[in-house]
């Protein structure tokens, strides 16, 4: 049985904001319903540029930039508790580059749409679906990720999330996802091992 999350924020709009050099995340959408973060920039934060978490839904991240962060450019995730997943999140027209982990990670979330976004030169995967369902990845430029090491990570990876020892006790494969009309290119000295990889 999922825990009940209280204290949602509704109809939050954040526009033309900057967040840098913070000890954790640049921007957090923590149980935001029907929100929009637009034209925001996050850089040099110790963890994620944007962290969309705690049952956030009907949320749009549009024309935002995250670079040189210590974690991912953008994380969409359940969090550590057994609560309803983030869902119906749209990432459109954004750019995520030079981050120390993934460009985008979708972890225990569903119905996430990533379109018209530039994802490049991140240390690990460009996009990682990690126990994610019903996601659409369409029309993006995914370039020269796996910057941490040659032939180590994929540009796009889909894999299961093993939470059997965690909050839910369940095992979550990534199911019913669509990847279409993306440009996936490695033309630098350090190259990804795979363009798109699905396993587990």
CSV table of C-alpha atoms in Angstrom, one decimal:
chain,number,residue,atom,x,y,z
A,1,UNK,CA,0.0,0.0,0.0
A,2,UNK,CA,1.4,3.4,-1.0
A,3,UNK,CA,1.9,6.1,1.6
A,4,UNK,CA,-0.3,9.2,1.4
A,5,UNK,CA,1.4,12.4,0.4
A,6,UNK,CA,0.0,15.6,1.8
A,7,UNK,CA,0.9,19.2,1.2
A,8,UNK,CA,0.7,19.6,-2.6
A,9,UNK,CA,1.4,22.9,-4.3
A,10,UNK,CA,-1.0,23.7,-7.1
A,11,UNK,CA,-0.7,25.8,-10.2
A,12,UNK,CA,2.9,27.1,-9.5
A,13,UNK,CA,4.6,29.0,-12.3
A,14,UNK,CA,8.3,29.9,-12.1
A,15,UNK,CA,9.7,31.9,-15.0
A,16,UNK,CA,13.2,33.4,-15.8
A,17,UNK,CA,14.8,32.3,-12.6
A,18,UNK,CA,18.5,31.4,-11.9
A,19,UNK,CA,19.9,28.8,-9.4
A,20,UNK,CA,23.6,28.1,-9.0
A,21,UNK,CA,26.2,27.1,-6.5
A,22,UNK,CA,23.7,25.5,-4.1
A,23,UNK,CA,24.5,22.6,-1.8
A,24,UNK,CA,21.9,20.3,-3.3
A,25,UNK,CA,19.6,21.0,-6.2
A,26,UNK,CA,19.1,24.2,-8.2
A,27,UNK,CA,15.3,23.8,-8.6
A,28,UNK,CA,12.9,21.3,-6.9
A,29,UNK,CA,9.3,20.6,-7.9
A,30,UNK,CA,8.2,18.7,-4.7
A,31,UNK,CA,4.6,17.5,-5.1
A,32,UNK,CA,3.7,20.2,-7.5
A,33,UNK,CA,0.4,19.7,-9.4
A,34,UNK,CA,-0.3,21.6,-12.6
A,35,UNK,CA,3.0,23.6,-12.5
A,36,UNK,CA,5.3,25.2,-15.0
A,37,UNK,CA,9.0,26.1,-14.7
A,38,UNK,CA,9.9,28.1,-17.8
A,39,UNK,CA,13.1,29.8,-19.0
A,40,UNK,CA,15.0,28.8,-15.9
A,41,UNK,CA,18.8,28.1,-15.6
A,42,UNK,CA,20.6,25.9,-13.1
A,43,UNK,CA,24.4,25.4,-13.0
A,44,UNK,CA,27.1,24.4,-10.6
A,45,UNK,CA,24.8,23.0,-8.0
A,46,UNK,CA,26.1,20.1,-5.9
A,47,UNK,CA,23.3,17.7,-6.9
A,48,UNK,CA,20.7,18.1,-9.7
A,49,UNK,CA,19.9,21.1,-11.8
A,50,UNK,CA,16.2,20.3,-11.7
A,51,UNK,CA,14.7,17.7,-9.3
A,52,UNK,CA,11.1,16.8,-10.0
A,53,UNK,CA,10.0,14.5,-7.2
A,54,UNK,CA,7.4,13.5,-4.6
A,55,UNK,CA,4.3,12.7,-6.7
A,56,UNK,CA,4.6,15.8,-8.9
A,57,UNK,CA,2.1,15.6,-11.9
A,58,UNK,CA,0.7,17.6,-14.7
A,59,UNK,CA,4.0,19.5,-14.7
A,60,UNK,CA,6.0,21.2,-17.5
A,61,UNK,CA,9.7,22.1,-17.7
A,62,UNK,CA,10.1,24.3,-20.7
A,63,UNK,CA,13.0,26.1,-22.3
A,64,UNK,CA,15.2,25.4,-19.3
A,65,UNK,CA,19.0,24.9,-19.1
A,66,UNK,CA,21.0,22.9,-16.6
A,67,UNK,CA,24.8,22.5,-16.9
A,68,UNK,CA,27.9,21.6,-14.8
A,69,UNK,CA,25.8,20.2,-11.9
A,70,UNK,CA,27.2,17.6,-9.6
A,71,UNK,CA,24.3,15.2,-10.3
A,72,UNK,CA,21.9,15.1,-13.3
A,73,UNK,CA,20.7,17.9,-15.4
A,74,UNK,CA,17.1,16.8,-14.6
A,75,UNK,CA,15.8,14.0,-12.4
A,76,UNK,CA,12.2,12.9,-12.4
A,77,UNK,CA,11.8,10.4,-9.6
A,78,UNK,CA,9.7,8.9,-6.8
A,79,UNK,CA,12.1,9.5,-4.0
A,80,UNK,CA,13.0,7.2,-1.2
A,81,UNK,CA,9.4,6.6,0.1
A,82,UNK,CA,6.7,4.3,-1.3
A,83,UNK,CA,4.5,7.1,-2.5
A,84,UNK,CA,2.6,7.7,-5.8
A,85,UNK,CA,5.0,8.2,-8.7
A,86,UNK,CA,5.5,11.4,-10.6
A,87,UNK,CA,3.5,11.4,-13.8
A,88,UNK,CA,2.3,13.5,-16.7
A,89,UNK,CA,5.6,15.5,-16.8
A,90,UNK,CA,6.6,17.3,-20.0
A,91,UNK,CA,10.2,18.3,-20.7
A,92,UNK,CA,10.3,20.5,-23.8
A,93,UNK,CA,12.8,22.7,-25.5
A,94,UNK,CA,15.4,22.3,-22.8
A,95,UNK,CA,19.2,21.8,-22.7
A,96,UNK,CA,21.2,19.6,-20.3
A,97,UNK,CA,24.9,19.5,-20.8
A,98,UNK,CA,28.1,18.8,-18.9
A,99,UNK,CA,26.5,17.3,-15.8
A,100,UNK,CA,28.4,14.8,-13.6
A,101,UNK,CA,25.8,12.1,-14.0
A,102,UNK,CA,23.0,11.7,-16.6
A,103,UNK,CA,21.5,14.5,-18.7
A,104,UNK,CA,18.0,13.3,-17.7
A,105,UNK,CA,17.1,10.4,-15.4
A,106,UNK,CA,13.5,9.1,-15.1
A,107,UNK,CA,13.4,6.8,-12.0
A,108,UNK,CA,10.1,5.3,-10.9
A,109,UNK,CA,7.9,7.7,-12.9
A,110,UNK,CA,5.4,7.3,-15.7
A,111,UNK,CA,4.0,9.3,-18.6
A,112,UNK,CA,7.0,11.5,-19.0
A,113,UNK,CA,7.5,13.2,-22.4
A,114,UNK,CA,10.8,14.6,-23.5
A,115,UNK,CA,10.7,16.6,-26.8
A,116,UNK,CA,12.9,19.0,-28.7
A,117,UNK,CA,15.6,18.9,-26.1
A,118,UNK,CA,19.4,19.1,-26.5
A,119,UNK,CA,21.3,16.6,-24.3
A,120,UNK,CA,25.0,16.6,-24.6
A,121,UNK,CA,28.4,16.0,-23.0
A,122,UNK,CA,27.0,14.6,-19.8
A,123,UNK,CA,29.3,12.2,-17.9
A,124,UNK,CA,27.0,9.1,-18.0
A,125,UNK,CA,23.9,8.5,-20.1
A,126,UNK,CA,22.2,11.2,-22.0
A,127,UNK,CA,18.8,9.8,-21.0
A,128,UNK,CA,18.2,7.0,-18.5
A,129,UNK,CA,14.8,5.3,-18.0
A,130,UNK,CA,15.1,3.4,-14.7
A,131,UNK,CA,11.9,1.6,-13.8
A,132,UNK,CA,9.8,4.1,-16.0
A,133,UNK,CA,6.6,3.4,-17.9
A,134,UNK,CA,4.7,5.0,-20.8
A,135,UNK,CA,7.4,7.6,-21.6
A,136,UNK,CA,7.8,9.3,-24.9
A,137,UNK,CA,11.3,10.4,-26.1
A,138,UNK,CA,10.8,12.2,-29.4
A,139,UNK,CA,12.7,14.7,-31.6
A,140,UNK,CA,15.7,15.3,-29.3
A,141,UNK,CA,19.4,15.8,-30.1
A,142,UNK,CA,21.4,13.4,-27.9
A,143,UNK,CA,25.1,13.9,-28.5
A,144,UNK,CA,28.5,12.9,-27.1
A,145,UNK,CA,27.4,11.7,-23.7
A,146,UNK,CA,29.4,9.1,-21.7
A,147,UNK,CA,32.0,11.8,-21.3
A,148,UNK,CA,33.3,10.1,-18.2
A,149,UNK,CA,34.9,7.2,-20.1
A,150,UNK,CA,35.0,5.9,-23.7
A,151,UNK,CA,32.6,3.1,-24.5
A,152,UNK,CA,31.2,2.9,-21.0
A,153,UNK,CA,27.7,4.2,-21.1
A,154,UNK,CA,24.8,4.4,-23.6
A,155,UNK,CA,23.3,7.6,-25.0
A,156,UNK,CA,19.9,6.3,-24.0
A,157,UNK,CA,19.3,3.4,-21.7
A,158,UNK,CA,16.2,1.6,-20.5
A,159,UNK,CA,16.5,-0.7,-17.5
A,160,UNK,CA,14.5,-2.1,-14.6
A,161,UNK,CA,14.7,-0.7,-11.1
A,162,UNK,CA,15.1,-3.2,-8.3
A,163,UNK,CA,13.3,-1.9,-5.2
A,164,UNK,CA,12.9,-5.3,-3.6
A,165,UNK,CA,15.2,-4.2,-0.7
A,166,UNK,CA,13.7,-0.7,-0.7
A,167,UNK,CA,10.5,1.2,0.3
A,168,UNK,CA,8.1,-0.8,-1.9
A,169,UNK,CA,9.7,-4.2,-2.0
A,170,UNK,CA,8.9,-4.5,-5.7
A,171,UNK,CA,10.8,-4.9,-8.9
A,172,UNK,CA,9.9,-2.5,-11.7
A,173,UNK,CA,10.8,-3.1,-15.4
A,174,UNK,CA,10.6,-0.2,-17.8
A,175,UNK,CA,7.5,-0.8,-19.9
A,176,UNK,CA,5.5,0.7,-22.8
A,177,UNK,CA,8.0,3.4,-23.7
A,178,UNK,CA,8.4,5.0,-27.2
A,179,UNK,CA,11.7,6.4,-28.6
A,180,UNK,CA,11.3,8.1,-32.0
A,181,UNK,CA,12.8,10.7,-34.4
A,182,UNK,CA,15.8,11.5,-32.2
A,183,UNK,CA,19.3,12.3,-33.4
A,184,UNK,CA,21.7,10.2,-31.5
A,185,UNK,CA,25.3,11.0,-32.4
A,186,UNK,CA,28.8,10.4,-31.1
A,187,UNK,CA,31.5,12.2,-33.0
A,188,UNK,CA,34.0,13.2,-30.4
A,189,UNK,CA,37.2,11.4,-29.1
A,190,UNK,CA,35.2,9.9,-26.2
A,191,UNK,CA,32.2,7.9,-27.5
A,192,UNK,CA,29.2,6.1,-25.9
A,193,UNK,CA,29.2,2.3,-25.9
A,194,UNK,CA,25.7,2.2,-27.3
A,195,UNK,CA,23.3,4.6,-29.0
A,196,UNK,CA,20.2,3.0,-27.4
A,197,UNK,CA,20.4,0.1,-25.0
A,198,UNK,CA,17.6,-1.9,-23.3
A,199,UNK,CA,18.3,-4.6,-20.7
A,200,UNK,CA,16.9,-6.3,-17.6
